[in-house]
C-alpha positions as YAML, in Angstrom:
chain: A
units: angstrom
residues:
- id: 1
  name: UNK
  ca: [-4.72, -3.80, 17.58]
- id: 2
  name: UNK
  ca: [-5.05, -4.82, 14.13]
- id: 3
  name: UNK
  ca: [-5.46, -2.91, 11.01]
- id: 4
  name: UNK
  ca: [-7.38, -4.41, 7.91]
- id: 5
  name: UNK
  ca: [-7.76, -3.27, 4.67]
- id: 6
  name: UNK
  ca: [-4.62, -3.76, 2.72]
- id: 7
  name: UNK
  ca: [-5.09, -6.90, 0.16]
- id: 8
  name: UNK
  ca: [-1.55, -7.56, -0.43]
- id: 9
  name: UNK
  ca: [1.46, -7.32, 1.96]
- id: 10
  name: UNK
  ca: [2.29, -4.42, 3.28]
- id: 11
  name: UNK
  ca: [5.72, -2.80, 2.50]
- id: 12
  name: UNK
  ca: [6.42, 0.40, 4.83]
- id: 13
  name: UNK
  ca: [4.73, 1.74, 7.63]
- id: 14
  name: UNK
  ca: [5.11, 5.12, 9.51]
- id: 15
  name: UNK
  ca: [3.93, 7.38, 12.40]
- id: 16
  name: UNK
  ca: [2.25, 10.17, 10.71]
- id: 17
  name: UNK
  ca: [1.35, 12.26, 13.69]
- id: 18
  name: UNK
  ca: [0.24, 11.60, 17.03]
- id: 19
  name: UNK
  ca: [-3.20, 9.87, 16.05]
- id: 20
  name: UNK
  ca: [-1.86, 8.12, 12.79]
- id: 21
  name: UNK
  ca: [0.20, 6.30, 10.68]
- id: 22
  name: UNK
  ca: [0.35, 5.87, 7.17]
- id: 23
  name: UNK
  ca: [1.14, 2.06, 5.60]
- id: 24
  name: UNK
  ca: [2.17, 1.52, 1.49]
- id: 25
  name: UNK
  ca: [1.46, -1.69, 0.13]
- id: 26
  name: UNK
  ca: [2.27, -4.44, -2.78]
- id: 27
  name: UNK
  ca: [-1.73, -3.16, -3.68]
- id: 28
  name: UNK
  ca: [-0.61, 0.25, -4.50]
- id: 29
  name: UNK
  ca: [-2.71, 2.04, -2.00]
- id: 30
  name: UNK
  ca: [-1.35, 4.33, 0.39]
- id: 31
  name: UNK
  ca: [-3.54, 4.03, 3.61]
- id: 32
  name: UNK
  ca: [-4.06, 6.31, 6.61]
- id: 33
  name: UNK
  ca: [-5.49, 4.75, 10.03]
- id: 34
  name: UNK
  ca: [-6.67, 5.94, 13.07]
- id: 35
  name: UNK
  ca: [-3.93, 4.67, 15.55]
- id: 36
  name: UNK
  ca: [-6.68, 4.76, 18.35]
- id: 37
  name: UNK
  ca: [-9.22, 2.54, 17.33]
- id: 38
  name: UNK
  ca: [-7.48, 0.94, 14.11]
- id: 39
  name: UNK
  ca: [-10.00, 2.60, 11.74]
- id: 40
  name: UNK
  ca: [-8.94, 3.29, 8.13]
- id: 41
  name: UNK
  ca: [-8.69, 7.67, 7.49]
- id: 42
  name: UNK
  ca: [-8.52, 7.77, 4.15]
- id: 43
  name: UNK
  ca: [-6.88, 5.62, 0.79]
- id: 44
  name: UNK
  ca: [-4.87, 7.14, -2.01]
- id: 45
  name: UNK
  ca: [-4.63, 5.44, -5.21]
- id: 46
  name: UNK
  ca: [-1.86, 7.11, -6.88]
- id: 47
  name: UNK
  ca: [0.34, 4.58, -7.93]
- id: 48
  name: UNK
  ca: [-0.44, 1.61, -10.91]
- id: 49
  name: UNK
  ca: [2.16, -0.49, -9.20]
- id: 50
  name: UNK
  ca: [4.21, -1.79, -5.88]
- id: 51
  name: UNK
  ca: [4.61, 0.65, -3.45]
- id: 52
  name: UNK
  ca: [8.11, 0.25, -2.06]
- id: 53
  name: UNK
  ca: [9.07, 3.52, -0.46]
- id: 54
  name: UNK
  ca: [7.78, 5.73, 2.32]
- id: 55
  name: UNK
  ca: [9.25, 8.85, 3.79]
- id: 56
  name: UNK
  ca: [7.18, 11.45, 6.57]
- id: 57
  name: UNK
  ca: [8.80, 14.73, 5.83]
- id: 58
  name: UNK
  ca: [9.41, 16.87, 9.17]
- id: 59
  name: UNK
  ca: [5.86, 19.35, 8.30]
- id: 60
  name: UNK
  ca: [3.75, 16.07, 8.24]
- id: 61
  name: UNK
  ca: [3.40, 15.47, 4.18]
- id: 62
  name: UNK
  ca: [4.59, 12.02, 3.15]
- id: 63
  name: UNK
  ca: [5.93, 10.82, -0.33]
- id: 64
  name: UNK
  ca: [6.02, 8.13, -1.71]
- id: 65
  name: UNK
  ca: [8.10, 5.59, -4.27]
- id: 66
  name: UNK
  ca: [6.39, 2.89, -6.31]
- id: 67
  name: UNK
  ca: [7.79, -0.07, -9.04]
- id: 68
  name: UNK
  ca: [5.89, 2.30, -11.68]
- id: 69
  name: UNK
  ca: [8.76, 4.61, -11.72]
- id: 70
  name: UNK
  ca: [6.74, 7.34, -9.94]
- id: 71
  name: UNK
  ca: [7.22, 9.58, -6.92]
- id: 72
  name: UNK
  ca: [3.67, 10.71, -4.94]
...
């Protein structure tokens, strides 16, 4: 299925766990959806700029790398 809610493109996206999967974005939201029905989990607003790196760590925490010089 689809999965809406980004408003610019979308740079990185990875399996979370077994129900989700976490997508970073030109926006700079960090977005969590429900792989089952498509439904968005939760946004993180943590960045002020491009979101161009994603990483799941191994105990299911992600980080992430923006254009605004910071780590999340």
């Amino acid at each position: 299925g689809l999965f809406y809610g980004h408003t610019a493109k979308v740079n990185r996206i990875q399996k979370l766990n077994s129900d989700q999967i976490v997508s970073v974005s030109d926006d700079t939201t960090i977005r969590i959806w429900n792989i089952n029905n498509g439904s968005l989990a939760i946004t993180f607003t943590y960045h002020i700029n491009t979101i161009a790196a994603l990483e799941v760590l191994n105990d299911g925490r992600f980080v992430t790398g923006s254009c605004d010089r910071t780590i999340a």
